[in-house]
Structure formats: C-alpha cells, structure tokens
Short mmCIF file of N, CA, C and O in Angstrom, two decimals:
data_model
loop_
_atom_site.label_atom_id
_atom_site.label_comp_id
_atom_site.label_asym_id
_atom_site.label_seq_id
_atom_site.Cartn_x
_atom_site.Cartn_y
_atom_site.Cartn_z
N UNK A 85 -26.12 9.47 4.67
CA UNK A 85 -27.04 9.90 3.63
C UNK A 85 -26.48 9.47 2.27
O UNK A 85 -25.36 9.86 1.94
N UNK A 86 -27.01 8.90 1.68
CA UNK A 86 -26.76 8.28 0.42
C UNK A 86 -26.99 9.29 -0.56
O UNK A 86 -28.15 9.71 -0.56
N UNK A 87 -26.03 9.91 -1.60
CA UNK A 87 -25.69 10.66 -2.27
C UNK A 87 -25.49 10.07 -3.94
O UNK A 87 -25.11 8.90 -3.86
N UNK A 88 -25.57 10.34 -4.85
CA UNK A 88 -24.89 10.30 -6.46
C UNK A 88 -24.46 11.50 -6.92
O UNK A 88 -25.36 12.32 -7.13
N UNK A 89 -23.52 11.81 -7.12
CA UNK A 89 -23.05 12.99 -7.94
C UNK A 89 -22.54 12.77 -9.26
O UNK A 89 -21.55 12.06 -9.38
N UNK A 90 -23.16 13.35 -10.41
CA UNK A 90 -22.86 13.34 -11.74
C UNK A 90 -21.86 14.31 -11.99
O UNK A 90 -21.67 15.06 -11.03
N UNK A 91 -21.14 14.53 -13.03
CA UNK A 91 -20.37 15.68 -13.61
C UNK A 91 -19.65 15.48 -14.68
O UNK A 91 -19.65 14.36 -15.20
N UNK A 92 -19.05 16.34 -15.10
CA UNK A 92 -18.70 16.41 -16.61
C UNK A 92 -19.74 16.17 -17.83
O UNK A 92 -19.51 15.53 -18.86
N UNK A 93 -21.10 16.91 -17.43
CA UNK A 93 -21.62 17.48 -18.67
C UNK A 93 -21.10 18.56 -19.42
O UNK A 93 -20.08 19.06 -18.93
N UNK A 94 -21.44 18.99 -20.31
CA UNK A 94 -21.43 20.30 -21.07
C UNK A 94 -21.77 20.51 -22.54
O UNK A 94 -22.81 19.99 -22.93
N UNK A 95 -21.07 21.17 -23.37
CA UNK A 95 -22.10 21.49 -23.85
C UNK A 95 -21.14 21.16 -25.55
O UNK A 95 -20.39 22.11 -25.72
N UNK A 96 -21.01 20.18 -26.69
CA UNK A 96 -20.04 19.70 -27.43
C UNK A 96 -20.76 19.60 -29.02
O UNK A 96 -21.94 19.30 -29.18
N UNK A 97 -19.98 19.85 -29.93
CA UNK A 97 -20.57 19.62 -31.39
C UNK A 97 -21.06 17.99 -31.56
O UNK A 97 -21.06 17.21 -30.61
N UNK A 98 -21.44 17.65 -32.82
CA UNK A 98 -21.87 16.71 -33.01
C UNK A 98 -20.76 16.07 -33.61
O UNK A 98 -20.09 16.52 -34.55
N UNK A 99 -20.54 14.63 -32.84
CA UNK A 99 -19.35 14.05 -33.60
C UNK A 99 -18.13 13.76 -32.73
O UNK A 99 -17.17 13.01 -32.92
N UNK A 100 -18.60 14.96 -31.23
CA UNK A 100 -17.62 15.28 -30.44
C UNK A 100 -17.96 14.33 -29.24
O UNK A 100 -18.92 13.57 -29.26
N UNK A 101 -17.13 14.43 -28.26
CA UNK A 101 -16.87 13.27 -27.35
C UNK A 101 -17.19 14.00 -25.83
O UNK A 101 -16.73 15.13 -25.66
N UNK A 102 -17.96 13.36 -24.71
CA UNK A 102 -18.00 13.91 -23.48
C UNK A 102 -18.09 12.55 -22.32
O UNK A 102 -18.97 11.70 -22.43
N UNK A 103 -17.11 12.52 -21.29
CA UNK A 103 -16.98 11.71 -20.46
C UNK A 103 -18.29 12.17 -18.88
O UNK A 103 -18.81 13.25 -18.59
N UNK A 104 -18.32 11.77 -18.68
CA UNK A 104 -19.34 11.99 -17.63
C UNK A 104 -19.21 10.86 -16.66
O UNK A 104 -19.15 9.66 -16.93
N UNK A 105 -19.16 11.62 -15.07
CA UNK A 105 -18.53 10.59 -14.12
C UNK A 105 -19.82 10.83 -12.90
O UNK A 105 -20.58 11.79 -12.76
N UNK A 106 -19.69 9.41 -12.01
CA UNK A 106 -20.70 9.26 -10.70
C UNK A 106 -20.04 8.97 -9.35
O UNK A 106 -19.69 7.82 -9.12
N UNK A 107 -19.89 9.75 -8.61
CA UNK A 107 -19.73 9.67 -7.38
C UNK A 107 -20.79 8.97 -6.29
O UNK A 107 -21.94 9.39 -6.23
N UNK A 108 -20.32 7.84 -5.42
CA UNK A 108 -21.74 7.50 -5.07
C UNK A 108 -20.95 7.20 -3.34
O UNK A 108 -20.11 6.37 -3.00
N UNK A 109 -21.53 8.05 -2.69
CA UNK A 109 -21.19 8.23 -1.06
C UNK A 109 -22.29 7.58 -0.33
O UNK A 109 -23.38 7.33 -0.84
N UNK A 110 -21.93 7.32 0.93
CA UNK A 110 -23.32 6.89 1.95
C UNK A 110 -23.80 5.53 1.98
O UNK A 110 -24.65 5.05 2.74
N UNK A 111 -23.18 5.00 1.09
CA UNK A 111 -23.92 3.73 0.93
C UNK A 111 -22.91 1.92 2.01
O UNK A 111 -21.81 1.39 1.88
N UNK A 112 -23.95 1.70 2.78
CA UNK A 112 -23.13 1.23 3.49
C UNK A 112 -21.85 -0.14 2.88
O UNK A 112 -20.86 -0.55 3.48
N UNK A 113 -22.47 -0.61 1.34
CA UNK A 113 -21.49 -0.89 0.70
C UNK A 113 -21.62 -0.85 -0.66
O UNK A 113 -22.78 -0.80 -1.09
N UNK A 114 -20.51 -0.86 -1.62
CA UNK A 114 -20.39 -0.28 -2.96
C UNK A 114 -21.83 -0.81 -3.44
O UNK A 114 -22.21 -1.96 -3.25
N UNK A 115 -22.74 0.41 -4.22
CA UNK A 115 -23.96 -0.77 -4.88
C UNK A 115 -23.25 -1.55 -6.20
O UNK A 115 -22.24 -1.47 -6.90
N UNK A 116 -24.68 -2.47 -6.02
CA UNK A 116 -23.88 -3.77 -6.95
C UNK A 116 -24.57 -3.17 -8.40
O UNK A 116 -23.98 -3.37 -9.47
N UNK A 117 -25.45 -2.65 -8.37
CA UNK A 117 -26.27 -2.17 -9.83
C UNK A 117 -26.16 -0.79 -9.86
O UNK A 117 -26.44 0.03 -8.99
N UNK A 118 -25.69 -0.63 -11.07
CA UNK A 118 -25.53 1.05 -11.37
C UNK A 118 -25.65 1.19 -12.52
O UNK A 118 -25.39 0.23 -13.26
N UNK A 119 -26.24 2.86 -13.24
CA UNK A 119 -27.14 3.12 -14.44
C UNK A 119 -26.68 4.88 -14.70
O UNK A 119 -26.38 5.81 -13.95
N UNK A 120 -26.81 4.72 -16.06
CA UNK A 120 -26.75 6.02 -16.31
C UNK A 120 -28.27 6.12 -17.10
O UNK A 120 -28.62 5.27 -17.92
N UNK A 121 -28.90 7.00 -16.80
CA UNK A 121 -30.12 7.69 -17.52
C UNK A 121 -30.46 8.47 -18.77
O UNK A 121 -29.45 8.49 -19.47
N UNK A 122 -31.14 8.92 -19.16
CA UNK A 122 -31.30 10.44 -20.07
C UNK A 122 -32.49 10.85 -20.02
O UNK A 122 -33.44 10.07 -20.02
N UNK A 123 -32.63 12.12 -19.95
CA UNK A 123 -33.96 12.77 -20.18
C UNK A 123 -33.68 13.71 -20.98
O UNK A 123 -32.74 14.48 -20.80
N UNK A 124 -34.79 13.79 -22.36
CA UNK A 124 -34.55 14.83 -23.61
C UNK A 124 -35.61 15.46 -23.15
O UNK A 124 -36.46 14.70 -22.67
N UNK A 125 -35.87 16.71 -23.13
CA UNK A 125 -36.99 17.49 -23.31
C UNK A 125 -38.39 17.03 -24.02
O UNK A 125 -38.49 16.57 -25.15
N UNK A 126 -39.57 17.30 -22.98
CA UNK A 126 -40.52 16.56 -23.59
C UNK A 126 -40.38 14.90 -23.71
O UNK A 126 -41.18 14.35 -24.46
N UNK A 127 -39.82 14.44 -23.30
CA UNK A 127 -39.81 13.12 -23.22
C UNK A 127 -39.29 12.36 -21.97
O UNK A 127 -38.51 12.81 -21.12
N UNK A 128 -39.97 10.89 -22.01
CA UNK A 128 -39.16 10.20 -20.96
C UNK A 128 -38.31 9.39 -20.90
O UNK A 128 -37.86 8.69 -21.80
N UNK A 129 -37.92 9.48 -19.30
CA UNK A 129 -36.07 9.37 -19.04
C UNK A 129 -35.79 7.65 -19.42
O UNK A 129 -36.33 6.64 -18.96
N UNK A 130 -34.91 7.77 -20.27
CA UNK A 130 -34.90 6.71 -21.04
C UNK A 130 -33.21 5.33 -20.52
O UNK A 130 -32.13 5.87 -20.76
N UNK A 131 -33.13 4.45 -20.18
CA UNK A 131 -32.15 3.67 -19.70
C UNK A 131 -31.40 3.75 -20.84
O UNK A 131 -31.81 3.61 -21.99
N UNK A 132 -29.60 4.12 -20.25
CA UNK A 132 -28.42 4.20 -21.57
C UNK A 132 -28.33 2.64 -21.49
O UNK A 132 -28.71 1.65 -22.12
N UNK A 133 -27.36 3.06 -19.99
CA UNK A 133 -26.27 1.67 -19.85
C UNK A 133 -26.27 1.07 -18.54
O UNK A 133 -26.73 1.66 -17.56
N UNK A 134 -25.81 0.00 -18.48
CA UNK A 134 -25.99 -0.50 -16.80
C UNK A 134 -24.67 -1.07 -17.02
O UNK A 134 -24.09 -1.10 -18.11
N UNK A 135 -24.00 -1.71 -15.38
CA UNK A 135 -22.72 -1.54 -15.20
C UNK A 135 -23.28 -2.67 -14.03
O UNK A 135 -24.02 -2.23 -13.15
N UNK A 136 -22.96 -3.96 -14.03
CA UNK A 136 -23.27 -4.90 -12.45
C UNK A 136 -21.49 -5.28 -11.62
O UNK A 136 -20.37 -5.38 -12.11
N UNK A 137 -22.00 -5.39 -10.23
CA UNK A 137 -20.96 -5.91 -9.85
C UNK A 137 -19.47 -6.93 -10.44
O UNK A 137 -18.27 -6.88 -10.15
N UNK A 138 -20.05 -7.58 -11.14
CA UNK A 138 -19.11 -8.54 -11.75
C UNK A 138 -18.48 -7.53 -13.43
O UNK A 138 -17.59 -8.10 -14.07
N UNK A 139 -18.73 -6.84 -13.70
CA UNK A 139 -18.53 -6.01 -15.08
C UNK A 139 -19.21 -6.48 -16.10
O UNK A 139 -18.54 -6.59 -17.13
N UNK A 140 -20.35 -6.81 -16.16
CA UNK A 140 -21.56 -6.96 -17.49
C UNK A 140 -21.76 -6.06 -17.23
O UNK A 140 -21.78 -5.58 -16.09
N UNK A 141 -22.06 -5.31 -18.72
CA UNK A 141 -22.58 -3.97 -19.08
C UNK A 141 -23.90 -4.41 -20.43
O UNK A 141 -24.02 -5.31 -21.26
N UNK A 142 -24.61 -3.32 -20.07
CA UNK A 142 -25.58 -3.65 -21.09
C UNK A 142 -25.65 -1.78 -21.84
O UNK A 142 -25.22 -0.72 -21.39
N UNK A 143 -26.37 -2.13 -23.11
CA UNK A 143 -26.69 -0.89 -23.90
C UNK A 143 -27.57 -0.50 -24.15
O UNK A 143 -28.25 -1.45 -24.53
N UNK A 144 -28.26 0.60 -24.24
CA UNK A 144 -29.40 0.83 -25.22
C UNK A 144 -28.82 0.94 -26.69
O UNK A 144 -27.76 1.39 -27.12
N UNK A 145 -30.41 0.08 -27.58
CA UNK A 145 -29.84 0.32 -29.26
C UNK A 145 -29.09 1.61 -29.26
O UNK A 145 -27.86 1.67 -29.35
N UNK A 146 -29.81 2.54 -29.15
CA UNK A 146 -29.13 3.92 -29.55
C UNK A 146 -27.96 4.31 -29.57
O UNK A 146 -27.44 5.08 -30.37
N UNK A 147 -27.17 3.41 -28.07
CA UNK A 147 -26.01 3.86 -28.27
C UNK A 147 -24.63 3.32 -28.03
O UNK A 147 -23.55 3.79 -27.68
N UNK A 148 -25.24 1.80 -28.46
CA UNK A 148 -24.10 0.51 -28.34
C UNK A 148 -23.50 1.26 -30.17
O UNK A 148 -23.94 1.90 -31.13
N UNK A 149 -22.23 0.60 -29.66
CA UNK A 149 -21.06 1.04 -30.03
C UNK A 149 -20.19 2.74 -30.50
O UNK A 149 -19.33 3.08 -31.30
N UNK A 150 -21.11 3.47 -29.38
CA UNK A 150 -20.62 4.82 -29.54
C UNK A 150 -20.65 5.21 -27.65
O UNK A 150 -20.02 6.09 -27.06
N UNK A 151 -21.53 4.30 -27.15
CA UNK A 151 -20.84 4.92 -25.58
C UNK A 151 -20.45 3.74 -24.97
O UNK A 151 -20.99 2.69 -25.34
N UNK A 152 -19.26 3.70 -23.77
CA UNK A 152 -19.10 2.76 -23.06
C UNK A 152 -19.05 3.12 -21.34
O UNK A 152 -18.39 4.03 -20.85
N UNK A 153 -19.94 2.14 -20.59
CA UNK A 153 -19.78 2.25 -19.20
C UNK A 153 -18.69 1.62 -18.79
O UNK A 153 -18.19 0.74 -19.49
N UNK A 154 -17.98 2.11 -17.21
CA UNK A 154 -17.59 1.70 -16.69
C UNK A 154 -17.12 1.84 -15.44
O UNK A 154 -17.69 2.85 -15.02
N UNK A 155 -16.32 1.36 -14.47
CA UNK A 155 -16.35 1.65 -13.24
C UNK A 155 -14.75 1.66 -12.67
O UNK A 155 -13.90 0.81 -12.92
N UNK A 156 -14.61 2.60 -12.03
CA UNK A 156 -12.64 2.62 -10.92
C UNK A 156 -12.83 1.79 -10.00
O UNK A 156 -13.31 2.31 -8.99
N UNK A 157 -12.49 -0.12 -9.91
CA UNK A 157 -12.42 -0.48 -9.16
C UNK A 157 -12.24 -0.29 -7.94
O UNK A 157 -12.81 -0.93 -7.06
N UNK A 158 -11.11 0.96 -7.68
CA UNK A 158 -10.54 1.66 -6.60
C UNK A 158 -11.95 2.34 -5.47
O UNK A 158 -12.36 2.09 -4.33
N UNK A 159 -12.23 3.09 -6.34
CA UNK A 159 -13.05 4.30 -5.76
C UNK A 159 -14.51 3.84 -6.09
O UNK A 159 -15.29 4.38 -5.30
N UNK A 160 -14.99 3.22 -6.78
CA UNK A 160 -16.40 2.85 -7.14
C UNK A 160 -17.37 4.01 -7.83
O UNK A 160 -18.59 4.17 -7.75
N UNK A 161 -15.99 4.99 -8.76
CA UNK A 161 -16.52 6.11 -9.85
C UNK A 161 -17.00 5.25 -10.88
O UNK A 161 -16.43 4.27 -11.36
N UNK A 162 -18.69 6.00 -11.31
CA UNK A 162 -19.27 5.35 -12.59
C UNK A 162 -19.03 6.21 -13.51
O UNK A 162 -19.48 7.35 -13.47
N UNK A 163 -18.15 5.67 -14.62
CA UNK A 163 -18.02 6.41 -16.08
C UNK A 163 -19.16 6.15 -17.20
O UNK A 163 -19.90 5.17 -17.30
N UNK A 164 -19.10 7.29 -18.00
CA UNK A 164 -19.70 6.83 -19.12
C UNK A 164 -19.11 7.77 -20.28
O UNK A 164 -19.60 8.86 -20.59
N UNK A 165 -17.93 7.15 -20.90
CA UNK A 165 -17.65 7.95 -22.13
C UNK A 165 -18.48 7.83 -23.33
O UNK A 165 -18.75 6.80 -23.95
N UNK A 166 -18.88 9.22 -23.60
CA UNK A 166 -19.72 8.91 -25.16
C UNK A 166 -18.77 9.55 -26.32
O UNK A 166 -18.15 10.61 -26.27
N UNK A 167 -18.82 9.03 -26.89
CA UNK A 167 -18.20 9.33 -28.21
C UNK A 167 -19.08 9.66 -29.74
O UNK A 167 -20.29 9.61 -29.58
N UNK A 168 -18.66 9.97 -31.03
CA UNK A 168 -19.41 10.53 -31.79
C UNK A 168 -20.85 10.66 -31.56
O UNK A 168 -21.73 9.93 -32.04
N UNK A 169 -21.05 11.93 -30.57
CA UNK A 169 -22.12 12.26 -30.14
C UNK A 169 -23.26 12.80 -31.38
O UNK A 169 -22.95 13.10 -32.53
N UNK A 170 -24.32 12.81 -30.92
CA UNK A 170 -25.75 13.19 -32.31
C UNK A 170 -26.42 14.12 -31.33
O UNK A 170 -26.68 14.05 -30.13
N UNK A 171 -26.60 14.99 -32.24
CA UNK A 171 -28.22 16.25 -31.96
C UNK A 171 -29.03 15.01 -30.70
O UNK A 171 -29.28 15.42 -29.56
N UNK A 172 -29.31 13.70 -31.06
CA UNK A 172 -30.30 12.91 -30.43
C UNK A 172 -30.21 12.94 -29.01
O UNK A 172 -31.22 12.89 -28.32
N UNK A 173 -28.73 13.05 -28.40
CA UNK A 173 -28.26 12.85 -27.08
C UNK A 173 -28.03 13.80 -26.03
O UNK A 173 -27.55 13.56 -24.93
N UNK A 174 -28.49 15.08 -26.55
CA UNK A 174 -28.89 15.85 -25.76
C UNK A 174 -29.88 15.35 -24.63
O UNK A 174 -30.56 14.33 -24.77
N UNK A 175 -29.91 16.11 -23.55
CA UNK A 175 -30.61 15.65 -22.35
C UNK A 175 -29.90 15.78 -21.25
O UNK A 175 -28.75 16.22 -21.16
N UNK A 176 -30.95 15.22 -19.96
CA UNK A 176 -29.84 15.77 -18.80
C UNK A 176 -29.60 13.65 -18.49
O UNK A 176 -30.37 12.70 -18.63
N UNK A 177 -28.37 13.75 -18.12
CA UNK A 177 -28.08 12.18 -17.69
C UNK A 177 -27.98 12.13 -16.54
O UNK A 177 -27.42 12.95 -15.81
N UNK A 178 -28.63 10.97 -16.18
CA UNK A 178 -29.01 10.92 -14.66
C UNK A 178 -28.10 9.51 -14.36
O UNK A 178 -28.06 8.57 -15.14
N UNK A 179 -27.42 9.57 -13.12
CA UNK A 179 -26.77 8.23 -12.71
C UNK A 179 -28.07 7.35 -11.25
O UNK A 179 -28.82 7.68 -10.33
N UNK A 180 -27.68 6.42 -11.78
CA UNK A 180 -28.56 5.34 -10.39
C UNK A 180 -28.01 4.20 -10.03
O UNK A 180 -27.32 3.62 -10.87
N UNK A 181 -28.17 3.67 -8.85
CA UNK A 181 -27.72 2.73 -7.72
C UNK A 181 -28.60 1.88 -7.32
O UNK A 181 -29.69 2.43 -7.17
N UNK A 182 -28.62 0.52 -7.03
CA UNK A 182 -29.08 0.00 -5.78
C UNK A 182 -28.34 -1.18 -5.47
O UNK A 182 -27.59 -1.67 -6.31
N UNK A 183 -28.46 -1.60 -4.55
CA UNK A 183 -27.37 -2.02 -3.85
C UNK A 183 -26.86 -3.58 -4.62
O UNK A 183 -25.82 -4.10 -5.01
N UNK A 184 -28.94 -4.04 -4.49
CA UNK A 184 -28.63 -5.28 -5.09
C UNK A 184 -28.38 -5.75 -6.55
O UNK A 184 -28.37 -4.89 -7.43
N UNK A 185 -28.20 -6.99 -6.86
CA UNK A 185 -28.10 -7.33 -7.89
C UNK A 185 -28.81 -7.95 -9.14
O UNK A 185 -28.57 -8.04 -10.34
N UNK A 186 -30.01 -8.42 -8.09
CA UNK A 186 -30.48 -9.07 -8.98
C UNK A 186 -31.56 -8.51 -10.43
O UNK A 186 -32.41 -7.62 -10.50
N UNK A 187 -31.06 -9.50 -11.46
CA UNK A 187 -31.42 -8.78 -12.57
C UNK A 187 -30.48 -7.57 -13.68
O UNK A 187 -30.60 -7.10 -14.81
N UNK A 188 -29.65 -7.48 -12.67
CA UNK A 188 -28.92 -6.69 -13.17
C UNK A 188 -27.13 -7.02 -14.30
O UNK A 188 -25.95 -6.66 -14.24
N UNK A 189 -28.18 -8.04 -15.37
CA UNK A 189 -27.57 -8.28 -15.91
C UNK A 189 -27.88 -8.45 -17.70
O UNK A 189 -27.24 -8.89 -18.65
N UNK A 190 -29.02 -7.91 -17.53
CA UNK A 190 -30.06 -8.29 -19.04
C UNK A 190 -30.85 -6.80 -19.32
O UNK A 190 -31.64 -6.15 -18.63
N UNK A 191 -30.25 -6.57 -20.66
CA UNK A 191 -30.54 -5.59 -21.21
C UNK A 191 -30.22 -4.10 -20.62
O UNK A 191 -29.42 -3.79 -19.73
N UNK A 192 -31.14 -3.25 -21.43
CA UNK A 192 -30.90 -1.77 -21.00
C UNK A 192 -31.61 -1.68 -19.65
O UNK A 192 -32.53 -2.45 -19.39
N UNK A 193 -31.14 -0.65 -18.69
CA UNK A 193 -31.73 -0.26 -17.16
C UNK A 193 -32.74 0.52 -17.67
O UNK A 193 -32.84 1.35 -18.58
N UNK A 194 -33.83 -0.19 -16.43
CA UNK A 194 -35.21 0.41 -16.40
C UNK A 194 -35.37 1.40 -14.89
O UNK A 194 -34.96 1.22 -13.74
N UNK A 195 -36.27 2.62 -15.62
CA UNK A 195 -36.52 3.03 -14.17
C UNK A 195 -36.89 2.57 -13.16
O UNK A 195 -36.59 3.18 -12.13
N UNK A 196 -37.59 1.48 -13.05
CA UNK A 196 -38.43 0.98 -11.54
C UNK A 196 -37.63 -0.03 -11.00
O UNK A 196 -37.79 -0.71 -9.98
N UNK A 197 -36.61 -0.01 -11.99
CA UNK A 197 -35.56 -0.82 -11.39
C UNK A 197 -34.50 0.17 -9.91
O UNK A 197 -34.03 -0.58 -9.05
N UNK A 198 -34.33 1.10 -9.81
CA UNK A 198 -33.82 1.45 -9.11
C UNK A 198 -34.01 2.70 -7.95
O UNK A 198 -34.54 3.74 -8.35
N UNK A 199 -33.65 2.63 -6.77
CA UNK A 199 -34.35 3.20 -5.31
C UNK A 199 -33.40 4.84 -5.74
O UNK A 199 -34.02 5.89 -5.61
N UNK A 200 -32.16 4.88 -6.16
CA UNK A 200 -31.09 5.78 -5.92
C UNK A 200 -31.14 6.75 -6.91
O UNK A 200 -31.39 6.22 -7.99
N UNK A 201 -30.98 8.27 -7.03
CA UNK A 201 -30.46 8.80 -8.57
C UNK A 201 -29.82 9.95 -7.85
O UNK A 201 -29.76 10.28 -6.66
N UNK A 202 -29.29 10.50 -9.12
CA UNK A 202 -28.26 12.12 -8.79
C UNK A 202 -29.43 12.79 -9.12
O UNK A 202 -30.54 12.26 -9.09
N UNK A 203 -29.18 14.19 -9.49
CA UNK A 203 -29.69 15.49 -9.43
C UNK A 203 -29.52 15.33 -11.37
O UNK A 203 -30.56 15.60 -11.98
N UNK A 204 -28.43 14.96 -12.14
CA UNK A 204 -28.37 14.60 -12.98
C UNK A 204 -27.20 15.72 -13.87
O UNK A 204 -26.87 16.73 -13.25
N UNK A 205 -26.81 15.57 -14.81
CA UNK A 205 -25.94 16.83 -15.62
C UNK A 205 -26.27 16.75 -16.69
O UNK A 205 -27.02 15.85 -17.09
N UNK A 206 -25.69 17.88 -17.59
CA UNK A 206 -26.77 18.45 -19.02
C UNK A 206 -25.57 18.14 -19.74
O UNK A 206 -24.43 18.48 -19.43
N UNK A 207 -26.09 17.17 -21.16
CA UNK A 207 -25.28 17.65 -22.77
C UNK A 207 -26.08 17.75 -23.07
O UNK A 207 -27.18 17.23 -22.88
N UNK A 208 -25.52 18.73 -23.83
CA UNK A 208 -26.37 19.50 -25.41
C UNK A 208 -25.40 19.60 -26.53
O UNK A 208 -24.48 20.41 -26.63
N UNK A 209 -25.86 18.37 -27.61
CA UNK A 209 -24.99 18.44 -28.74
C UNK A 209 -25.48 19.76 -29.37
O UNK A 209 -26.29 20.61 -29.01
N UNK A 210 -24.80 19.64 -30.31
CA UNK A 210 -25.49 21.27 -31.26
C UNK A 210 -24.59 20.61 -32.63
O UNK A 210 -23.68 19.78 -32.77
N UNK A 211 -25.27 21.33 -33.36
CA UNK A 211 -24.76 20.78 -35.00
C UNK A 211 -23.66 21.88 -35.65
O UNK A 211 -23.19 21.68 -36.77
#
C-alpha cells in the first residue's frame, strides 16, 4: 500500500523557520517526481516545489528564495525547509509522488500532475 507521510508542521511567528519532512513507503521503487503542496483556507491547493530524480528543483514565485526542497539520498525523505516565513504561508502542506518522470522538470508542480498525496500537515504563521 503506497503511503506519504508529512510531519513537522506547527505552529511559528512570522520570520520564523519550519522544516517539514515526507515519508514515502509502498512504492515498488523510489518515485522519480515528488511535490510539496499548500492549501490556505478558502482557497486552492496551490504547487510550492518539485524535487525530480536527478535533483532539479523548481519553485513557486512566492517562495523561491525563502524555501528549499530536498531529498536523503539514503532513505528517499522529502524535505522542505521554509525559512522567513509570512502570515501568507499558512495552510495545510500536502506532499506528492509519482513514480514517473516525465515533465518533471519545468516549473512549479501542478495538481493533475500527480496519482499520490499524504493526509497533509498544518503551519500557521501568526504575526
């Protein structure tokens, strides 16, 4: 059974920093495309960052040069440290998978791009 587990949300001032990690089990081999999400209240779930087999990473405007993806060669954990966080980035972040690759090298991740997601975890900046 193919699984994503998110963690290390919570809950941080503005300005402040939160790492957030993806566990991804079941899959009969490491996926090659992987994504972190967001969903703000009242709105839709919007593509951060993508992470491909070879290490191209892509950004959304919003939040190139304040978050960075990445991956534990070892274990095939998806990171995403954010740093000087904003009121804006609240939401729950959702991680996603699929196996293949293609495409997965241009621009921010789109939803219909991918079969896989977690359950997702919550920041809430606060001012």
């Amino acid at each position: 059974q193919v699984q994503l587990q998110e963690s290390g949300g919570g809950s941080v001032q503005a300005g402040g920093s939160l790492r957030l990690s993806c566990v991804a089990s079941g899959f009969t081999y490491r996926p090659y495309c992987m994504a972190w999400f967001r969903q703000a209240p009242g709105k839709e779930r919007e593509g951060v960052a993508r992470f491909n087999g070879i290490g191209i990473t892509n950004y959304a405007d919003s939040v190139k040069g304040r978050f960075t993806i990445s991956q534990d060669s070892a274990s095939g954990t998806l990171f995403l440290q954010m740093d000087t966080l904003t009121l804006e980035d609240t939401g729950v972040y959702y991680c996603a998978a699929r196996p293949t690759g293609t495409g997965c090298n241009s621009g921010p991740p789109r939803t219909n791009e991918f079969s896989y997601w977690g359950q997702g975890t919550q920041v809430s900046v606060s001012s």
